[in-house]
PDB file of N, CA and C and ligand atoms in Angstrom:
ATOM      1  N   MET A 129      -3.918  41.341  33.359  1.00 95.00           N
ATOM      2  CA  MET A 129      -2.767  40.668  32.780  1.00 95.00           C
ATOM      3  C   MET A 129      -2.313  39.556  33.728  1.00 95.00           C
ATOM      4  N   ARG A 130      -1.940  38.436  33.127  1.00 97.00           N
ATOM      5  CA  ARG A 130      -1.497  37.286  33.920  1.00 97.00           C
ATOM      6  C   ARG A 130      -0.055  36.948  33.545  1.00 97.00           C
ATOM      7  N   VAL A 131       0.699  36.469  34.496  1.00 98.00           N
ATOM      8  CA  VAL A 131       2.076  36.081  34.221  1.00 98.00           C
ATOM      9  C   VAL A 131       2.320  34.682  34.783  1.00 98.00           C
ATOM     10  N   THR A 132       3.067  33.892  34.026  1.00 98.00           N
ATOM     11  CA  THR A 132       3.475  32.576  34.495  1.00 98.00           C
ATOM     12  C   THR A 132       4.979  32.434  34.285  1.00 98.00           C
ATOM     13  N   VAL A 133       5.588  31.526  35.029  1.00 98.00           N
ATOM     14  CA  VAL A 133       7.018  31.274  34.865  1.00 98.00           C
ATOM     15  C   VAL A 133       7.242  29.776  34.676  1.00 98.00           C
ATOM     16  N   ASP A 134       8.277  29.460  33.924  1.00 98.00           N
ATOM     17  CA  ASP A 134       8.673  28.066  33.709  1.00 98.00           C
ATOM     18  C   ASP A 134       9.957  27.831  34.504  1.00 98.00           C
ATOM     19  N   GLN A 135       9.811  27.211  35.669  1.00 98.00           N
ATOM     20  CA  GLN A 135      10.972  27.040  36.543  1.00 98.00           C
ATOM     21  C   GLN A 135      12.001  26.080  35.950  1.00 98.00           C
ATOM     22  N   GLU A 136      11.574  25.229  35.008  1.00 98.00           N
ATOM     23  CA  GLU A 136      12.520  24.312  34.347  1.00 98.00           C
ATOM     24  C   GLU A 136      13.484  25.084  33.445  1.00 98.00           C
ATOM     25  N   ARG A 137      13.000  26.168  32.870  1.00 98.00           N
ATOM     26  CA  ARG A 137      13.840  26.955  31.962  1.00 98.00           C
ATOM     27  C   ARG A 137      14.699  27.974  32.685  1.00 98.00           C
ATOM     28  N   CYS A 138      14.253  28.414  33.847  1.00 98.00           N
ATOM     29  CA  CYS A 138      14.931  29.498  34.563  1.00 98.00           C
ATOM     30  C   CYS A 138      16.375  29.123  34.880  1.00 98.00           C
ATOM     31  N   ILE A 139      17.288  30.075  34.616  1.00 98.00           N
ATOM     32  CA  ILE A 139      18.697  29.841  34.947  1.00 98.00           C
ATOM     33  C   ILE A 139      19.141  30.680  36.151  1.00 98.00           C
ATOM     34  N   GLY A 140      18.169  31.329  36.784  1.00 98.00           N
ATOM     35  CA  GLY A 140      18.456  32.024  38.034  1.00 98.00           C
ATOM     36  C   GLY A 140      19.280  33.288  37.906  1.00 98.00           C
ATOM     37  N   SER A 141      19.135  33.971  36.792  1.00 97.00           N
ATOM     38  CA  SER A 141      19.935  35.179  36.593  1.00 97.00           C
ATOM     39  C   SER A 141      19.458  36.347  37.436  1.00 97.00           C
ATOM     40  N   GLY A 142      18.196  36.314  37.836  1.00 97.00           N
ATOM     41  CA  GLY A 142      17.677  37.361  38.714  1.00 97.00           C
ATOM     42  C   GLY A 142      17.272  38.648  38.027  1.00 97.00           C
ATOM     43  N   MET A 143      17.297  38.661  36.705  1.00 98.00           N
ATOM     44  CA  MET A 143      16.919  39.886  35.989  1.00 98.00           C
ATOM     45  C   MET A 143      15.475  40.289  36.298  1.00 98.00           C
ATOM     46  N   CYS A 144      14.605  39.298  36.403  1.00 98.00           N
ATOM     47  CA  CYS A 144      13.190  39.588  36.653  1.00 98.00           C
ATOM     48  C   CYS A 144      12.992  40.212  38.028  1.00 98.00           C
ATOM     49  N   VAL A 145      13.770  39.752  38.984  1.00 98.00           N
ATOM     50  CA  VAL A 145      13.649  40.287  40.342  1.00 98.00           C
ATOM     51  C   VAL A 145      14.104  41.741  40.374  1.00 98.00           C
ATOM     52  N   LEU A 146      15.157  42.032  39.632  1.00 98.00           N
ATOM     53  CA  LEU A 146      15.621  43.413  39.543  1.00 98.00           C
ATOM     54  C   LEU A 146      14.577  44.292  38.875  1.00 98.00           C
ATOM     55  N   ALA A 147      13.899  43.748  37.871  1.00 98.00           N
ATOM     56  CA  ALA A 147      12.930  44.533  37.109  1.00 98.00           C
ATOM     57  C   ALA A 147      11.670  44.802  37.915  1.00 98.00           C
ATOM     58  N   VAL A 148      11.186  43.785  38.626  1.00 98.00           N
ATOM     59  CA  VAL A 148       9.929  43.952  39.350  1.00 98.00           C
ATOM     60  C   VAL A 148       9.863  42.969  40.532  1.00 98.00           C
ATOM     61  N   GLY A 149      10.466  43.380  41.614  1.00 98.00           N
ATOM     62  CA  GLY A 149      10.551  42.546  42.804  1.00 98.00           C
ATOM     63  C   GLY A 149       9.209  42.316  43.478  1.00 98.00           C
ATOM     64  N   GLU A 150       8.192  43.085  43.065  1.00 98.00           N
ATOM     65  CA  GLU A 150       6.854  42.875  43.630  1.00 98.00           C
ATOM     66  C   GLU A 150       6.202  41.602  43.091  1.00 98.00           C
ATOM     67  N   VAL A 151       6.711  41.117  41.949  1.00 98.00           N
ATOM     68  CA  VAL A 151       6.084  39.971  41.292  1.00 98.00           C
ATOM     69  C   VAL A 151       6.996  38.742  41.294  1.00 98.00           C
ATOM     70  N   PHE A 152       8.307  38.971  41.211  1.00 98.00           N
ATOM     71  CA  PHE A 152       9.238  37.850  41.115  1.00 98.00           C
ATOM     72  C   PHE A 152      10.178  37.821  42.311  1.00 98.00           C
ATOM     73  N   ASP A 153      10.525  36.609  42.699  1.00 98.00           N
ATOM     74  CA  ASP A 153      11.528  36.415  43.746  1.00 98.00           C
ATOM     75  C   ASP A 153      12.367  35.214  43.303  1.00 98.00           C
ATOM     76  N   GLN A 154      13.408  34.910  44.049  1.00 98.00           N
ATOM     77  CA  GLN A 154      14.234  33.752  43.712  1.00 98.00           C
ATOM     78  C   GLN A 154      14.312  32.819  44.905  1.00 98.00           C
ATOM     79  N   ARG A 155      14.309  31.502  44.613  1.00 97.00           N
ATOM     80  CA  ARG A 155      14.457  30.528  45.691  1.00 97.00           C
ATOM     81  C   ARG A 155      15.833  30.686  46.319  1.00 97.00           C
ATOM     82  N   GLU A 156      15.857  30.635  47.635  1.00 97.00           N
ATOM     83  CA  GLU A 156      17.134  30.841  48.328  1.00 97.00           C
ATOM     84  C   GLU A 156      18.142  29.765  47.980  1.00 97.00           C
ATOM     85  N   GLU A 157      17.679  28.533  47.819  1.00 97.00           N
ATOM     86  CA  GLU A 157      18.627  27.431  47.666  1.00 97.00           C
ATOM     87  C   GLU A 157      19.316  27.407  46.301  1.00 97.00           C
ATOM     88  N   ASP A 158      18.625  27.783  45.236  1.00 97.00           N
ATOM     89  CA  ASP A 158      19.245  27.661  43.914  1.00 97.00           C
ATOM     90  C   ASP A 158      19.008  28.870  42.998  1.00 97.00           C
ATOM     91  N   GLY A 159      18.309  29.878  43.470  1.00 98.00           N
ATOM     92  CA  GLY A 159      18.125  31.080  42.666  1.00 98.00           C
ATOM     93  C   GLY A 159      17.057  30.984  41.602  1.00 98.00           C
ATOM     94  N   VAL A 160      16.366  29.858  41.537  1.00 98.00           N
ATOM     95  CA  VAL A 160      15.310  29.721  40.534  1.00 98.00           C
ATOM     96  C   VAL A 160      14.137  30.637  40.891  1.00 98.00           C
ATOM     97  N   VAL A 161      13.530  31.157  39.848  1.00 98.00           N
ATOM     98  CA  VAL A 161      12.467  32.148  40.024  1.00 98.00           C
ATOM     99  C   VAL A 161      11.293  31.600  40.838  1.00 98.00           C
ATOM    100  N   ARG A 162      10.728  32.455  41.656  1.00 98.00           N
ATOM    101  CA  ARG A 162       9.484  32.179  42.376  1.00 98.00           C
ATOM    102  C   ARG A 162       8.507  33.275  42.000  1.00 98.00           C
ATOM    103  N   LEU A 163       7.318  32.872  41.638  1.00 98.00           N
ATOM    104  CA  LEU A 163       6.300  33.849  41.271  1.00 98.00           C
ATOM    105  C   LEU A 163       5.518  34.237  42.518  1.00 98.00           C
ATOM    106  N   LEU A 164       5.486  35.528  42.809  1.00 98.00           N
ATOM    107  CA  LEU A 164       4.793  35.990  44.014  1.00 98.00           C
ATOM    108  C   LEU A 164       3.320  36.231  43.752  1.00 98.00           C
ATOM    109  N   ARG A 165       2.985  36.568  42.507  1.00 97.00           N
ATOM    110  CA  ARG A 165       1.580  36.764  42.153  1.00 97.00           C
ATOM    111  C   ARG A 165       1.404  36.570  40.656  1.00 97.00           C
ATOM    112  N   GLU A 166       0.303  35.918  40.269  1.00 96.00           N
ATOM    113  CA  GLU A 166       0.016  35.686  38.850  1.00 96.00           C
ATOM    114  C   GLU A 166      -0.701  36.854  38.224  1.00 96.00           C
ATOM    115  N   ASP A 167      -1.568  37.481  38.997  1.00 96.00           N
ATOM    116  CA  ASP A 167      -2.322  38.612  38.461  1.00 96.00           C
ATOM    117  C   ASP A 167      -1.467  39.866  38.608  1.00 96.00           C
ATOM    118  N   VAL A 168      -1.331  40.591  37.518  1.00 97.00           N
ATOM    119  CA  VAL A 168      -0.454  41.765  37.502  1.00 97.00           C
ATOM    120  C   VAL A 168      -1.305  43.029  37.536  1.00 97.00           C
ATOM    121  N   PRO A 169      -1.183  43.837  38.573  1.00 96.00           N
ATOM    122  CA  PRO A 169      -1.943  45.084  38.607  1.00 96.00           C
ATOM    123  C   PRO A 169      -1.459  46.048  37.527  1.00 96.00           C
ATOM    124  N   ASP A 170      -2.348  46.922  37.106  1.00 96.00           N
ATOM    125  CA  ASP A 170      -2.053  47.825  35.989  1.00 96.00           C
ATOM    126  C   ASP A 170      -0.729  48.570  36.167  1.00 96.00           C
ATOM    127  N   GLU A 171      -0.455  49.008  37.380  1.00 98.00           N
ATOM    128  CA  GLU A 171       0.734  49.846  37.576  1.00 98.00           C
ATOM    129  C   GLU A 171       2.039  49.064  37.416  1.00 98.00           C
ATOM    130  N   LEU A 172       1.957  47.734  37.400  1.00 98.00           N
ATOM    131  CA  LEU A 172       3.190  46.935  37.244  1.00 98.00           C
ATOM    132  C   LEU A 172       3.329  46.320  35.855  1.00 98.00           C
ATOM    133  N   ARG A 173       2.349  46.555  34.987  1.00 97.00           N
ATOM    134  CA  ARG A 173       2.356  45.881  33.680  1.00 97.00           C
ATOM    135  C   ARG A 173       3.624  46.121  32.873  1.00 97.00           C
ATOM    136  N   ASP A 174       3.999  47.385  32.746  1.00 97.00           N
ATOM    137  CA  ASP A 174       5.160  47.698  31.911  1.00 97.00           C
ATOM    138  C   ASP A 174       6.418  47.028  32.447  1.00 97.00           C
ATOM    139  N   ARG A 175       6.559  47.025  33.765  1.00 98.00           N
ATOM    140  CA  ARG A 175       7.768  46.434  34.351  1.00 98.00           C
ATOM    141  C   ARG A 175       7.767  44.919  34.198  1.00 98.00           C
ATOM    142  N   VAL A 176       6.580  44.308  34.270  1.00 98.00           N
ATOM    143  CA  VAL A 176       6.514  42.852  34.084  1.00 98.00           C
ATOM    144  C   VAL A 176       6.829  42.503  32.627  1.00 98.00           C
ATOM    145  N   ARG A 177       6.321  43.305  31.689  1.00 97.00           N
ATOM    146  CA  ARG A 177       6.666  43.069  30.280  1.00 97.00           C
ATOM    147  C   ARG A 177       8.170  43.198  30.063  1.00 97.00           C
ATOM    148  N   ARG A 178       8.758  44.173  30.726  1.00 97.00           N
ATOM    149  CA  ARG A 178      10.206  44.367  30.602  1.00 97.00           C
ATOM    150  C   ARG A 178      10.943  43.160  31.179  1.00 97.00           C
ATOM    151  N   ALA A 179      10.473  42.671  32.301  1.00 98.00           N
ATOM    152  CA  ALA A 179      11.104  41.492  32.914  1.00 98.00           C
ATOM    153  C   ALA A 179      11.071  40.307  31.949  1.00 98.00           C
ATOM    154  N   ALA A 180       9.923  40.116  31.291  1.00 98.00           N
ATOM    155  CA  ALA A 180       9.819  39.020  30.329  1.00 98.00           C
ATOM    156  C   ALA A 180      10.787  39.225  29.176  1.00 98.00           C
ATOM    157  N   ALA A 181      10.953  40.480  28.765  1.00 98.00           N
ATOM    158  CA  ALA A 181      11.826  40.776  27.626  1.00 98.00           C
ATOM    159  C   ALA A 181      13.298  40.554  27.962  1.00 98.00           C
ATOM    160  N   VAL A 182      13.680  40.830  29.197  1.00 97.00           N
ATOM    161  CA  VAL A 182      15.100  40.718  29.546  1.00 97.00           C
ATOM    162  C   VAL A 182      15.471  39.333  30.084  1.00 97.00           C
ATOM    163  N   CYS A 183      14.491  38.485  30.317  1.00 98.00           N
ATOM    164  CA  CYS A 183      14.805  37.148  30.824  1.00 98.00           C
ATOM    165  C   CYS A 183      15.627  36.384  29.789  1.00 98.00           C
ATOM    166  N   PRO A 184      16.853  35.984  30.133  1.00 98.00           N
ATOM    167  CA  PRO A 184      17.727  35.347  29.142  1.00 98.00           C
ATOM    168  C   PRO A 184      17.262  33.960  28.715  1.00 98.00           C
ATOM    169  N   SER A 185      16.424  33.329  29.503  1.00 98.00           N
ATOM    170  CA  SER A 185      15.992  31.969  29.147  1.00 98.00           C
ATOM    171  C   SER A 185      14.543  31.930  28.671  1.00 98.00           C
ATOM    172  N   ARG A 186      13.936  33.125  28.509  1.00 98.00           N
ATOM    173  CA  ARG A 186      12.539  33.186  28.046  1.00 98.00           C
ATOM    174  C   ARG A 186      11.620  32.332  28.918  1.00 98.00           C
ATOM    175  N   ALA A 187      11.827  32.405  30.213  1.00 98.00           N
ATOM    176  CA  ALA A 187      11.054  31.590  31.146  1.00 98.00           C
ATOM    177  C   ALA A 187       9.762  32.264  31.595  1.00 98.00           C
ATOM    178  N   ILE A 188       9.580  33.529  31.195  1.00 98.00           N
ATOM    179  CA  ILE A 188       8.430  34.302  31.666  1.00 98.00           C
ATOM    180  C   ILE A 188       7.435  34.484  30.525  1.00 98.00           C
ATOM    181  N   THR A 189       6.172  34.142  30.785  1.00 98.00           N
ATOM    182  CA  THR A 189       5.122  34.313  29.781  1.00 98.00           C
ATOM    183  C   THR A 189       4.084  35.287  30.315  1.00 98.00           C
ATOM    184  N   VAL A 190       3.764  36.274  29.504  1.00 97.00           N
ATOM    185  CA  VAL A 190       2.781  37.284  29.881  1.00 97.00           C
ATOM    186  C   VAL A 190       1.584  37.151  28.954  1.00 97.00           C
ATOM    187  N   ARG A 191       0.403  37.136  29.552  1.00 95.00           N
ATOM    188  CA  ARG A 191      -0.810  37.037  28.742  1.00 95.00           C
ATOM    189  C   ARG A 191      -1.835  38.051  29.215  1.00 95.00           C
ATOM    190  N   ARG A 192      -2.597  38.539  28.248  1.00 89.00           N
ATOM    191  CA  ARG A 192      -3.715  39.395  28.632  1.00 89.00           C
ATOM    192  C   ARG A 192      -4.762  38.528  29.312  1.00 89.00           C
ATOM    193  N   ASP A 193      -5.612  39.132  30.117  1.00 82.00           N
ATOM    194  CA  ASP A 193      -6.610  38.376  30.869  1.00 82.00           C
ATOM    195  C   ASP A 193      -7.483  37.533  29.955  1.00 82.00           C
ATOM    196  N   ALA A 194      -7.905  38.077  28.826  1.00 76.00           N
ATOM    197  CA  ALA A 194      -8.783  37.343  27.920  1.00 76.00           C
ATOM    198  C   ALA A 194      -8.078  36.090  27.396  1.00 76.00           C
ATOM    199  N   GLU A 195      -6.809  36.224  27.072  1.00 78.00           N
ATOM    200  CA  GLU A 195      -6.038  35.069  26.590  1.00 78.00           C
ATOM    201  C   GLU A 195      -5.891  34.024  27.689  1.00 78.00           C
ATOM    202  N   ALA A 196      -5.663  34.489  28.908  1.00 71.00           N
ATOM    203  CA  ALA A 196      -5.477  33.572  30.025  1.00 71.00           C
ATOM    204  C   ALA A 196      -6.755  32.772  30.273  1.00 71.00           C
ATOM    205  N   GLN A 197      -7.913  33.444  30.154  1.00 71.00           N
ATOM    206  CA  GLN A 197      -9.178  32.754  30.380  1.00 71.00           C
ATOM    207  C   GLN A 197      -9.454  31.749  29.276  1.00 71.00           C
ATOM    208  N   ALA A 198      -9.018  32.078  28.051  1.00 73.00           N
ATOM    209  CA  ALA A 198      -9.247  31.182  26.925  1.00 73.00           C
ATOM    210  C   ALA A 198      -8.330  29.964  27.012  1.00 73.00           C
ATOM    211  N   GLY A 199      -7.302  30.071  27.825  1.00 60.00           N
ATOM    212  CA  GLY A 199      -6.384  28.961  27.999  1.00 60.00           C
ATOM    213  C   GLY A 199      -5.238  29.116  27.065  1.00 60.00           C
TER     214      GLY A 199
HETATM  215  S1  SF4 B  15      15.057  36.576  34.543  1.00 56.48           S
HETATM  216 FE1  SF4 B  15      14.404  34.560  33.754  1.00 56.48          FE
HETATM  217  S2  SF4 B  15      16.197  33.238  34.067  1.00 56.48           S
HETATM  218 FE2  SF4 B  15      16.493  35.053  35.351  1.00 56.48          FE
HETATM  219  S3  SF4 B  15      15.634  34.487  37.364  1.00 56.48           S
HETATM  220 FE3  SF4 B  15      13.996  35.496  36.211  1.00 56.48          FE
HETATM  221  S4  SF4 B  15      12.883  33.829  35.217  1.00 56.48           S
HETATM  222 FE4  SF4 B  15      14.859  33.010  35.854  1.00 56.48          FE
END
């Protein structure tokens, strides 16, 4: 599973960091999301999906590996 973030859309609410701090962080200066890793290990999948679901600005996109390879 692959995850991407749209920093232009992010409003810095930090919900994703609360959901899965292993994958998301926030920039110190403005709170905008920072992606720590694009590839999501199996054990974090559910939490990353939850992070995408709770993101108020829909800035998080989750794709299966096959979709990511297809572009
Ligand atoms: S939950 Fe969404 S809006 Fe909030 S910090 Fe994460 S990416 Fe940005």
